[in-house]
Coordinates of C-alpha atoms in Angstrom, one line a residue:
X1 CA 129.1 96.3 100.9
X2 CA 125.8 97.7 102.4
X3 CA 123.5 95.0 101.8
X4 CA 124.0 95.6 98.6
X5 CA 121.9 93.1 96.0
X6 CA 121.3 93.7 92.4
X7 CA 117.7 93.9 91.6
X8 CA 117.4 94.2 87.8
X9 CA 118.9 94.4 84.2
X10 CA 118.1 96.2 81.3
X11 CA 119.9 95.7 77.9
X12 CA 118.5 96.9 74.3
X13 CA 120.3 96.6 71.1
X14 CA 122.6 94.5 72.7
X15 CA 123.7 91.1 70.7
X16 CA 120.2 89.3 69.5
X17 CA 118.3 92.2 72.0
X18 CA 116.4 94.7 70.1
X19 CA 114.3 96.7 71.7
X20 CA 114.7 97.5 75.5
X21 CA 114.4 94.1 77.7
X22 CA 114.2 94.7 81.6
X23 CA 114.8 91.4 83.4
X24 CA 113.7 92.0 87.7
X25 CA 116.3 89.3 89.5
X26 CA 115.3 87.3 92.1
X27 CA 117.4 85.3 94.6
X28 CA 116.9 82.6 92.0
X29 CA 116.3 83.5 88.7
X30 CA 115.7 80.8 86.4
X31 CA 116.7 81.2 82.1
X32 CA 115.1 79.0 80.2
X33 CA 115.0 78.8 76.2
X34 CA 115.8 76.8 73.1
X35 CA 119.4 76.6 72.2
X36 CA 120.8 80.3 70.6
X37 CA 117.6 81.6 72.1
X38 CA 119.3 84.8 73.9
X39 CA 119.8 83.1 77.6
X40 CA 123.8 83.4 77.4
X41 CA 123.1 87.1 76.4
X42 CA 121.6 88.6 79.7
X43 CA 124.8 86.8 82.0
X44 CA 127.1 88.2 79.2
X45 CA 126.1 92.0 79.8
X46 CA 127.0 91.5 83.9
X47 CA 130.2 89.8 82.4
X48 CA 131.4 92.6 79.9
X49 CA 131.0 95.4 82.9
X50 CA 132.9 92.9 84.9
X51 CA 135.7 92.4 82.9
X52 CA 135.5 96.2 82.0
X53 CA 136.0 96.7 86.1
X54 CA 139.4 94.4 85.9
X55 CA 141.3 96.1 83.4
X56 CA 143.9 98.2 84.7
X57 CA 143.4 101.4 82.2
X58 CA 140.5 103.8 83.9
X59 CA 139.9 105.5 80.8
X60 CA 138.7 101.9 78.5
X61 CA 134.8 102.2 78.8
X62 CA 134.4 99.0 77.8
X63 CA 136.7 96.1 77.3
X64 CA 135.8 93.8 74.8
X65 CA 138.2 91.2 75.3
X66 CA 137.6 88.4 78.1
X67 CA 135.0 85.8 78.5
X68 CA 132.7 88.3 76.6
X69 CA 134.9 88.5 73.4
X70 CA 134.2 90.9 70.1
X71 CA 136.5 92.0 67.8
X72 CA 134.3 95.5 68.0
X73 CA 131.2 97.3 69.6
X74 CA 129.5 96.4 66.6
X75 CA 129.6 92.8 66.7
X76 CA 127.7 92.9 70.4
X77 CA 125.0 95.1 68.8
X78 CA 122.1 94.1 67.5
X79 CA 121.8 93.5 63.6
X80 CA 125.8 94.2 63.1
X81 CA 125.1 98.1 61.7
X82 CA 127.2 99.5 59.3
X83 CA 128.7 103.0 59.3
X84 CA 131.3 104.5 60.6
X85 CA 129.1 105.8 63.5
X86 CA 126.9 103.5 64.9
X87 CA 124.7 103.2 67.9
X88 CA 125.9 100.8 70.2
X89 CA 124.1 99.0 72.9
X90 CA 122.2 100.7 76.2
X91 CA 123.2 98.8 79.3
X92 CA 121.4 99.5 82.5
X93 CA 121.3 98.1 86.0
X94 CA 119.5 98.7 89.3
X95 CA 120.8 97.8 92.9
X96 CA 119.3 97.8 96.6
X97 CA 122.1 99.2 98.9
X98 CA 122.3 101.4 102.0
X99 CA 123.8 104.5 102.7
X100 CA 125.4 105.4 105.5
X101 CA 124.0 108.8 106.2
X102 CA 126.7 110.4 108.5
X103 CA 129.6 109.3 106.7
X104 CA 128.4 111.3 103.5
X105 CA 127.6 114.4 105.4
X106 CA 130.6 114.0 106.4
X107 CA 132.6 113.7 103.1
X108 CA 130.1 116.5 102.3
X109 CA 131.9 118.4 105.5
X110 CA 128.7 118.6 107.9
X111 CA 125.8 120.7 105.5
X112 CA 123.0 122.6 106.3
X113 CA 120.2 119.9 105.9
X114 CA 117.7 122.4 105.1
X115 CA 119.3 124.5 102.6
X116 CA 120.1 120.7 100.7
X117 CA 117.1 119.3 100.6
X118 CA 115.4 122.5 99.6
X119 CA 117.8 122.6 96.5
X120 CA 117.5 118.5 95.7
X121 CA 114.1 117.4 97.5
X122 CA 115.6 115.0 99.9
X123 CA 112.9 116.0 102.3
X124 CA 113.7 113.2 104.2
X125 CA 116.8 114.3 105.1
X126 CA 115.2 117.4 106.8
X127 CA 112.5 116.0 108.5
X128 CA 114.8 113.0 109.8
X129 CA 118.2 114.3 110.8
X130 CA 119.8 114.0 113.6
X131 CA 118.2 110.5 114.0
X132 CA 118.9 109.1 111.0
X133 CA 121.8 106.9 110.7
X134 CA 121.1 104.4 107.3
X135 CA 119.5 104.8 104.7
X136 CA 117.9 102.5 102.1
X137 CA 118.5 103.0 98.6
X138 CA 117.8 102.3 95.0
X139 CA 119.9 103.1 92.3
X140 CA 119.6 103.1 88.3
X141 CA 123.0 102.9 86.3
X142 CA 122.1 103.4 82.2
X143 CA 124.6 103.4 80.0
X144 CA 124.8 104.1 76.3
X145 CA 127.5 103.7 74.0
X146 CA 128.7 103.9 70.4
X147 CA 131.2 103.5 67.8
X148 CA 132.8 105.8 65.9
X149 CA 135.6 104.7 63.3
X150 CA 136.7 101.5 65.0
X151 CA 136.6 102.8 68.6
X152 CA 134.1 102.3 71.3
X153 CA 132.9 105.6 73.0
X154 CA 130.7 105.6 76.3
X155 CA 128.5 109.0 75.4
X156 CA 126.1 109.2 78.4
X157 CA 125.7 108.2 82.1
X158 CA 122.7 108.3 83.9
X159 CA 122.6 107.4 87.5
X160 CA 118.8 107.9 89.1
X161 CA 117.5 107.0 92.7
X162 CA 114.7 105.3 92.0
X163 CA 112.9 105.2 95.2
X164 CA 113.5 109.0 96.2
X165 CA 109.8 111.3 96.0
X166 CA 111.5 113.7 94.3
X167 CA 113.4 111.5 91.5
X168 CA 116.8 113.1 91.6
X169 CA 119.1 111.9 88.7
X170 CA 122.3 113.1 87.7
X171 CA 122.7 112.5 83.8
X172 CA 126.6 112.8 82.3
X173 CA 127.0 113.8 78.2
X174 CA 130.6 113.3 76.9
X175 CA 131.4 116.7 74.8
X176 CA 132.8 116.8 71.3
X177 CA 136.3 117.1 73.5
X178 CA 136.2 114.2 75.4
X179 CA 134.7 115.6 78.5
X180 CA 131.7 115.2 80.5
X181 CA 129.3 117.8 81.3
X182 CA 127.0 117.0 84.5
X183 CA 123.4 118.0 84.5
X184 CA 120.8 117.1 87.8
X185 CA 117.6 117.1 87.5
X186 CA 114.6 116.9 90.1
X187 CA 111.6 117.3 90.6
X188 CA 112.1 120.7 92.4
X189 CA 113.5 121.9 89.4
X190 CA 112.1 122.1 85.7
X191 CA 114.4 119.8 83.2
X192 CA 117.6 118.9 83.2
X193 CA 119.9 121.7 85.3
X194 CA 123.8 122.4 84.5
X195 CA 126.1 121.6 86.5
X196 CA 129.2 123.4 84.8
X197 CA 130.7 123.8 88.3
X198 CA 130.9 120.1 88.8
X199 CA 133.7 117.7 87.2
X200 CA 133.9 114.0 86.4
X201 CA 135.9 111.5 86.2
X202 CA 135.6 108.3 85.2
X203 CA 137.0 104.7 86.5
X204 CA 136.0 102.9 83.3
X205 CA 131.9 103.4 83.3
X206 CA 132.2 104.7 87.1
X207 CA 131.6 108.2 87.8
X208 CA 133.4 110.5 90.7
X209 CA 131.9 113.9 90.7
X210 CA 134.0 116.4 92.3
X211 CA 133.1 120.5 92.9
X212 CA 134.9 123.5 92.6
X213 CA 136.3 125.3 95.4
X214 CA 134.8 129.0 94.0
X215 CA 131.1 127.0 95.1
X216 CA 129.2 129.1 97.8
X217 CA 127.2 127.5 100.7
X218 CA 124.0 128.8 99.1
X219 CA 125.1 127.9 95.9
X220 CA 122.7 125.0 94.4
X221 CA 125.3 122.7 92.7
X222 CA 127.5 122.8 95.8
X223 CA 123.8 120.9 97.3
X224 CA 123.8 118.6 94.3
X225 CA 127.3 117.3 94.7
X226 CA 126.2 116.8 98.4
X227 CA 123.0 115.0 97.0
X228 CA 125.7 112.6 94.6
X229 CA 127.3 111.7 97.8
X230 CA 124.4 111.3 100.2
X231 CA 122.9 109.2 97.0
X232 CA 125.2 107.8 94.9
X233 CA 128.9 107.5 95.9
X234 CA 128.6 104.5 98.5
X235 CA 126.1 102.7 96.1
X236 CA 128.4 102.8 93.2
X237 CA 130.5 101.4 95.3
X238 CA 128.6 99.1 96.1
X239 CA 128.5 98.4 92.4
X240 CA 131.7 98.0 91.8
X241 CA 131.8 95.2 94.3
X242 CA 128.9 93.1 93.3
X243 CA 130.3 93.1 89.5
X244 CA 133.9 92.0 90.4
X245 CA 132.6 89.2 92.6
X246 CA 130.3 88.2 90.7
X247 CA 131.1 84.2 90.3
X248 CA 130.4 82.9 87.1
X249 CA 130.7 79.2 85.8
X250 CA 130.1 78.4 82.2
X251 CA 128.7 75.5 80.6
X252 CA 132.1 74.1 79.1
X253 CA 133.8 72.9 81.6
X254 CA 137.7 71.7 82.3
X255 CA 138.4 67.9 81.8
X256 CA 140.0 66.4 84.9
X257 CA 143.5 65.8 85.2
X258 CA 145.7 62.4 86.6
X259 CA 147.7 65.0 87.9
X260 CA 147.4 68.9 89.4
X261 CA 150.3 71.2 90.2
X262 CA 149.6 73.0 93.4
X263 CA 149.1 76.6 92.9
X264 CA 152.0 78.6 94.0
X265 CA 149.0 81.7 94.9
X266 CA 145.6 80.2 96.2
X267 CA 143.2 81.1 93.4
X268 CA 140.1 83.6 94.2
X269 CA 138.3 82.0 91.5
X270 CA 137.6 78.7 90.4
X271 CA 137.8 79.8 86.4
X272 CA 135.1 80.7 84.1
X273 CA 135.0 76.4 83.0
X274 CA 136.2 75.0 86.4
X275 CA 139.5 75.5 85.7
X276 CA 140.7 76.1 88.9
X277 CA 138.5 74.1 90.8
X278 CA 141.0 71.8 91.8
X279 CA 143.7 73.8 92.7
X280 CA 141.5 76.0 94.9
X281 CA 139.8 72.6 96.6
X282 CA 143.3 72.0 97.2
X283 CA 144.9 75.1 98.5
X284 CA 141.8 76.7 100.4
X285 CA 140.5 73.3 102.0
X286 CA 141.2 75.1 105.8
X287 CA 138.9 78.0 104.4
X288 CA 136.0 78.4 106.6
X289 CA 132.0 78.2 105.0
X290 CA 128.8 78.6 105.8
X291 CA 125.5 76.7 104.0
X292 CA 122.2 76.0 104.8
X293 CA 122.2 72.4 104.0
X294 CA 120.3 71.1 101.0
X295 CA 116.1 71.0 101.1
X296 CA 115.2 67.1 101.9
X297 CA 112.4 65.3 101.4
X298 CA 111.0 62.6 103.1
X299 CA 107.4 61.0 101.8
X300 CA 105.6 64.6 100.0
X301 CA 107.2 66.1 103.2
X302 CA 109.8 68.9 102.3
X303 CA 112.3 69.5 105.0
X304 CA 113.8 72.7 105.1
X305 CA 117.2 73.0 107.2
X306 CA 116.8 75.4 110.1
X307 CA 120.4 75.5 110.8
X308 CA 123.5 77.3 108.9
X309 CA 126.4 75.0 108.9
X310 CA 130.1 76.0 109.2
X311 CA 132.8 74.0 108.0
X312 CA 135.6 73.8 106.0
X313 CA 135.8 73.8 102.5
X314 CA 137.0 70.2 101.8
X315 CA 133.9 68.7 104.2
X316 CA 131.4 70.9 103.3
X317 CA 132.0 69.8 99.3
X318 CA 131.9 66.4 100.4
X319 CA 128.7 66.9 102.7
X320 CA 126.9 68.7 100.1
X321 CA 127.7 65.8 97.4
X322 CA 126.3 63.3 99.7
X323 CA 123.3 65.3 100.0
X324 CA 122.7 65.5 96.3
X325 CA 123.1 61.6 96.1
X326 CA 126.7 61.2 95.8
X327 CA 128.1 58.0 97.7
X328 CA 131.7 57.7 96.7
X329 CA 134.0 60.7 99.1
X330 CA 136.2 62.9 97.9
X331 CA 139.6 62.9 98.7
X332 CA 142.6 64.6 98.1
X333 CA 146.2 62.7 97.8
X334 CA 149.3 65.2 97.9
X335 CA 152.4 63.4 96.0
X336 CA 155.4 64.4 97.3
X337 CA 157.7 67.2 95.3
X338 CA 155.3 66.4 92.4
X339 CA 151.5 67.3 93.2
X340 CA 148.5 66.3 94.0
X341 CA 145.4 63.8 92.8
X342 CA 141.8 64.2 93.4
X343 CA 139.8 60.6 93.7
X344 CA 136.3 59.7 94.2
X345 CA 136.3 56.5 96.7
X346 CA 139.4 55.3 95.2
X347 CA 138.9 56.2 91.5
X348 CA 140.9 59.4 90.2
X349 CA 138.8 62.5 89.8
X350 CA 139.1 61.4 85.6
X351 CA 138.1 58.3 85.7
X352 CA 134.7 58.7 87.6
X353 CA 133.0 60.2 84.8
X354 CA 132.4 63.7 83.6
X355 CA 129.0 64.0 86.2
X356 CA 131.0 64.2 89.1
X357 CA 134.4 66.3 87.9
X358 CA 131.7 68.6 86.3
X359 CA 129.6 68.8 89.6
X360 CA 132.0 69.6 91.4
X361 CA 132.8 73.5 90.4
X362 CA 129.2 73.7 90.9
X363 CA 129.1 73.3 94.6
X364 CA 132.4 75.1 95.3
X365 CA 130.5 78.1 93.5
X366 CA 127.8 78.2 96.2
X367 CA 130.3 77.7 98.6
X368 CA 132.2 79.9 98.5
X369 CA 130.0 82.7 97.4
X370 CA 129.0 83.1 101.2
X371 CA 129.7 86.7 102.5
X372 CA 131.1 85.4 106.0
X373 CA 133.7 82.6 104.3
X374 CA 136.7 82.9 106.5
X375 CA 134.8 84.6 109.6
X376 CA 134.4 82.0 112.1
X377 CA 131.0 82.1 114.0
X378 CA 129.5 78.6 114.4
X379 CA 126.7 76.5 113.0
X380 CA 123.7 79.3 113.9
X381 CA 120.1 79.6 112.9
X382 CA 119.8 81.2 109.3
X383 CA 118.4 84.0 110.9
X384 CA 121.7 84.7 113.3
X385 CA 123.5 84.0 109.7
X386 CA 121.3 86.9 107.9
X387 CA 121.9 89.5 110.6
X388 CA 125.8 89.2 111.1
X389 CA 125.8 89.1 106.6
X390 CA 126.4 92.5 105.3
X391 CA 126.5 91.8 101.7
X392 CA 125.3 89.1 99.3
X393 CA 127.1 86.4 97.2
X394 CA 126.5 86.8 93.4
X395 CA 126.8 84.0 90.9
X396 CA 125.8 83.1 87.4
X397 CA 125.4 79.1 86.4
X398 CA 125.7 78.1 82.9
X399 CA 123.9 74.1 82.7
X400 CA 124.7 73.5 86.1
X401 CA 123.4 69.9 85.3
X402 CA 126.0 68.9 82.4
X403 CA 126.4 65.6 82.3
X404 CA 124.7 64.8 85.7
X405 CA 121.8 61.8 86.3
X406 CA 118.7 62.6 86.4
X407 CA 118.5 62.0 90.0
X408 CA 121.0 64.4 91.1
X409 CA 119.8 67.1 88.6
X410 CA 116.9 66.8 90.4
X411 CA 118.5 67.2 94.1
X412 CA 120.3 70.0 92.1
X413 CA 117.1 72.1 92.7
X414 CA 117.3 72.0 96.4
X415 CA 121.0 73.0 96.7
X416 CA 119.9 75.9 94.6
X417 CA 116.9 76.8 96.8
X418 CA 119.1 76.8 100.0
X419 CA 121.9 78.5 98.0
X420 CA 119.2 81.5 97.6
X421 CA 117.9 81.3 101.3
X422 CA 121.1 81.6 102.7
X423 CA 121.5 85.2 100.9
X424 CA 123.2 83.9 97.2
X425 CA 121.8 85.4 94.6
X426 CA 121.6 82.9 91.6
X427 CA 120.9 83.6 87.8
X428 CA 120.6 80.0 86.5
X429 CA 120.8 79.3 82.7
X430 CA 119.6 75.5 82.2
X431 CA 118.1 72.9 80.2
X432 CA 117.4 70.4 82.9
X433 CA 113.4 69.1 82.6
X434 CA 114.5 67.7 85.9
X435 CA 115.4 70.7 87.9
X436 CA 113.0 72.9 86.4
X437 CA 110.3 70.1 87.5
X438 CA 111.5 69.7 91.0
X439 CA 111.1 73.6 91.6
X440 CA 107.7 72.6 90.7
X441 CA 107.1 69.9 92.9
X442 CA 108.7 71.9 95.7
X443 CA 105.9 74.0 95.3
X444 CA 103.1 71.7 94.6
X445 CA 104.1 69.8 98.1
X446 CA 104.4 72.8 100.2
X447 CA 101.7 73.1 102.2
X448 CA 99.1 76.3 101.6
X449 CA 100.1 79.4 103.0
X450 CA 103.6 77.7 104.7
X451 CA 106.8 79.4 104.8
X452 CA 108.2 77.3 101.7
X453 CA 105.3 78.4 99.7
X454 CA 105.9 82.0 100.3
X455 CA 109.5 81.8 99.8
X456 CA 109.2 80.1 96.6
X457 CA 106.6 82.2 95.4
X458 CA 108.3 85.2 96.4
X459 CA 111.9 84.2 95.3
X460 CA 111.9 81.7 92.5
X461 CA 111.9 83.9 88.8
X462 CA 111.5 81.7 85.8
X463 CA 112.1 83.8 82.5
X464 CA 111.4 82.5 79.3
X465 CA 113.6 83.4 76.4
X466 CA 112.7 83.4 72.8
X467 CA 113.9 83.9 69.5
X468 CA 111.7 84.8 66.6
X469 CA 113.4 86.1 63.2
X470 CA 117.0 86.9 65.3
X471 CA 115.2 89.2 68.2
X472 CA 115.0 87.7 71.5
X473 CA 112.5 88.5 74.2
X474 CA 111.7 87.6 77.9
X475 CA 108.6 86.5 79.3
X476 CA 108.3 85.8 82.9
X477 CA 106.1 82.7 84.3
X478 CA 105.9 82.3 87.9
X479 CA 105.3 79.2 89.9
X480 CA 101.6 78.5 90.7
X481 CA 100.6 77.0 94.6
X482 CA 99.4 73.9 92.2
X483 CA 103.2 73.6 90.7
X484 CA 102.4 74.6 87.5
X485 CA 103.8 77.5 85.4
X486 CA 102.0 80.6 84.5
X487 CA 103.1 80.7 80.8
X488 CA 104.9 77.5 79.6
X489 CA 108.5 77.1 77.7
X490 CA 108.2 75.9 73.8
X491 CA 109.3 72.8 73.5
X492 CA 110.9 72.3 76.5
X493 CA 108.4 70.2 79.3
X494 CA 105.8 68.9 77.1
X495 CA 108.7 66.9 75.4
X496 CA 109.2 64.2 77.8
X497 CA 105.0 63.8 77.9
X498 CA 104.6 63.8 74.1
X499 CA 107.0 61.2 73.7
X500 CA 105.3 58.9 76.8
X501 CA 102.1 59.7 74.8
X502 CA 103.8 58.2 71.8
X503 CA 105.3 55.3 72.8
X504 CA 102.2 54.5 74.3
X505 CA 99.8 54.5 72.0
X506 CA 102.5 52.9 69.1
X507 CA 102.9 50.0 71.6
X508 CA 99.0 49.7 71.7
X509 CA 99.4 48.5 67.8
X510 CA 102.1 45.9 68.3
X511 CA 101.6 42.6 69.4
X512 CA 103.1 41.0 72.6
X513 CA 106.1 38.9 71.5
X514 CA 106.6 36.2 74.6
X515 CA 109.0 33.4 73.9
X516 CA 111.3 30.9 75.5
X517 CA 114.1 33.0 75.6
X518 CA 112.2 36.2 76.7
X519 CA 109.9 35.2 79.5
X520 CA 106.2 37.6 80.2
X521 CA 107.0 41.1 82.0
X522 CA 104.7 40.1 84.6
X523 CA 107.3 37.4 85.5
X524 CA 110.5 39.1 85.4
X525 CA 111.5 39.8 89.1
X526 CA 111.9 43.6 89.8
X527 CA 115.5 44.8 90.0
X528 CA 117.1 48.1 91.7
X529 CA 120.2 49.6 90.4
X530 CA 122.7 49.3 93.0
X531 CA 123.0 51.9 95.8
X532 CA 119.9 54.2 94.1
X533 CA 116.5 54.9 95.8
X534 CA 113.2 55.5 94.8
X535 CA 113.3 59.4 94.0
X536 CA 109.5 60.5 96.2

């Protein structure tokens, strides 16, 4: 991939989503919402096209079986319409990628620059050639469905480049016989144009736009199919690469096991619930990663790792742990002809508690999202890391804090922050007060005008989902340089402090109870759980 990154989302009449929602994505984007609210909704869309993308049968436009299940298109639209034709949901995404300028001319076989970007406005392509090697890009992907009698039909596809002067879009319209007719359209020319000479086919929701050979060199539509490739063929594949590794862990999560069978093929996944977390700790623990360490703090002093670390997989897990407040080390004991265990200190993986078995898939996500696992290069600075990264690592958290202690739900927030430094791009769905509030404080201690401040600013999204009468919608509240929150979640941080408030003030009407037994607060010696210190 070409630096590719995905920059946005854009769903309406999808599930509890009305009217058209755009979400813009962050390195970490943070969902935050009462239970049922719609959070679940915006990961699902990236998870249908994904699922879509790994069926074997081109021609499915969308498959509705997988992690995203329906038993039709009309149970994943909003209000459940009735009919035997009904308007399904719009999906639509946007991507940063770059093109590689001389390879398309080249697929294009080598032609005349002028006479192309007179016929599609890619002035830049004039005025720039020979020179020109790369090229940035944005790109829109909108696609609308329906169903008619029972089946789900993918009607039009609209591809756009968003940041081009000239606003070149080609826009696909399935005919009454199946086919697709292409149409461009441009600024240099009035409306939508026909493309009759152009064909399409389609891998799933993927266009490939071929030409006719009766097309002419002066022939416009022979320049727009040179403007789909110069535009559009390298990003959408691109596409294709950030939805299938896209990493995703939901919030139900695989109990341990006394017991694992080795997997007789390493997994490339860890399983939507963890599933194989285990198995692929186990059979990729030689697998070389990089990470920027967890954020630190020490006093109201955030310390932000300079260097990216390589390691294996089994240390790095066990690094990271340690860093979020975890003492006890994970091993790994093989059993002969039989298997394998996983034990914290010397307590099986199952009998430490759900915190730690559920934490677990949670680092090995980050981990092995990096785009340079299994290239060897050395702990370097994060800016050696960036330049020799072509690509970023996609992944999608549901309540990465299940069952975790406050405490480490709270270091949770600085292995997410260095997760989105070191080029992971996170969409977070939580509940966590705790982690929510430490993005805060990260803010609120970083000194005015620092780096930390900037990045945070810059990079940390927090979107606000409600629900009012079965329609969700999306507000976004930013981090202020104080630590506070531009627009506040209902019911969500002013729970903790309402209750304090309460038990405050009901304690003011009681009366102090001091007996034998019981001696005064005042005298009780102050005890410290074993092994914990004071969070700053």
């Amino acid at each position: 991939m070409a630096n590719a990154r995905l920059t946005a989302i854009e769903i309406e009449r999808f599930k509890s989503y009305r009217k058209r929602t755009r979400i813009e994505l962050a390195p970490l984007t943070v969902l935050l919402g009462r239970n049922n609210s719609g959070k679940s909704t915006l990961i699902q869309a990236l998870l249908l096209l994904k699922q879509t993308l790994a069926l074997p049968r081109p021609e499915v436009p969308l498959h509705l079986e997988g992690t995203v299940d329906a038993v039709s298109l009309r149970e994943l639209t909003f209000g459940w319409p009735d009919g035997s034709q009904v308007e399904g949901p719009s999906l639509s995404l946007e991507w940063s990628s770059t093109v590689d300028v001389r390879d398309a001319l080249q697929q294009a076989h080598w032609p005349d620059t002028s006479e192309l970007a007179r016929n599609t406005g890619l002035e830049w392509l004039y005025n720039e050639y020979p020179d020109l090697s790369h090229h940035p890009v944005q790109t829109r992907l909108e696609l609308r469905y329906i169903e008619s009698n029972g089946k789900t039909i993918l009607t039009h596809i609209r591809l756009s480049s968003i940041q081009e002067p000239s606003h070149p879009s080609f826009e696909l319209k399935r005919q009454e016989d199946g086919q697709y007719l292409c149409f461009w359209e441009s600024e240099v020319w009035n409306g939508l144009q026909r493309a009759d000479k152009l064909s399409v086919e389609l891998e799933h929701f993927i266009p490939y736009l071929f030409r006719t050979r009766t097309l002419g060199p002066r022939d416009s539509q022979r320049s727009w199919s040179n403007a789909f490739l110069l535009l559009f063929a390298q990003p959408l594949d691109d596409l294709k690469s950030i939805l299938t590794g896209l990493s995703y862990l939901g919030s139900a999560r695989t109990l341990p096991h006394t017991l694992y069978r080795p997997a007789t093929v390493p997994p490339e996944e860890i399983g939507v619930s963890g599933e194989y977390a285990a198995q692929m700790l186990h059979a990729r623990r030689s697998d070389t990663v990089h990470y920027l360490p967890p954020l630190d703090l020490q006093g109201d002093q955030v310390m932000i790792p300079d260097m990216v670390v390589e390691g294996n997989l089994f240390d790095s897990v066990n690094k990271v742990m340690h860093h979020l407040g975890v003492d006890a080390s994970l091993s790994i004991i093989d059993v002969k002809d039989i298997g394998f265990r996983l034990l914290f200190g010397r307590a099986g993986l199952q009998h430490v508690g759900r915190g730690l078995s559920f934490l677990l898939p949670v680092i090995q996500l980050g981990l092995l999202s990096d785009p340079l696992r299994f290239k060897p290069m050395g702990t370097v600075s994060l800016e050696q890391y960036e330049s020799q990264c072509s690509s970023y690592g996609h992944c999608a958290l549901e309540e990465p804090e299940s069952h975790l202690h406050p405490k480490v739900q709270t270091r949770l927030a600085h292995w997410l922050v260095t997760l989105a430094m070191a080029r992971r791009q996170l969409l977070v769905e939580t509940h966590s007060d705790h982690l929510v509030r430490r993005l805060r404080g990260l803010m609120a201690r970083a000194s005015a005008g620092s780096e930390l401040e900037n990045w945070l600013s810059k990079n940390v999204r927090i979107l606000l989902i409600e629900q009012t009468k079965g329609e969700s919608t999306v507000k976004v509240a930013h981090l202020t340089k104080q630590g506070g929150m531009e627009e506040w979640p209902s019911d969500f941080m002013d729970e903790a402090t309402g209750e304090e408030r309460a038990i405050y003030h009901a304690a003011l009407d009681k009366p102090e109870e001091v007996t034998e037994e019981t001696p005064p607060e005042d005298a009780l010696p102050i005890e410290h759980d074993v092994g914990e210190e004071p969070e700053p």
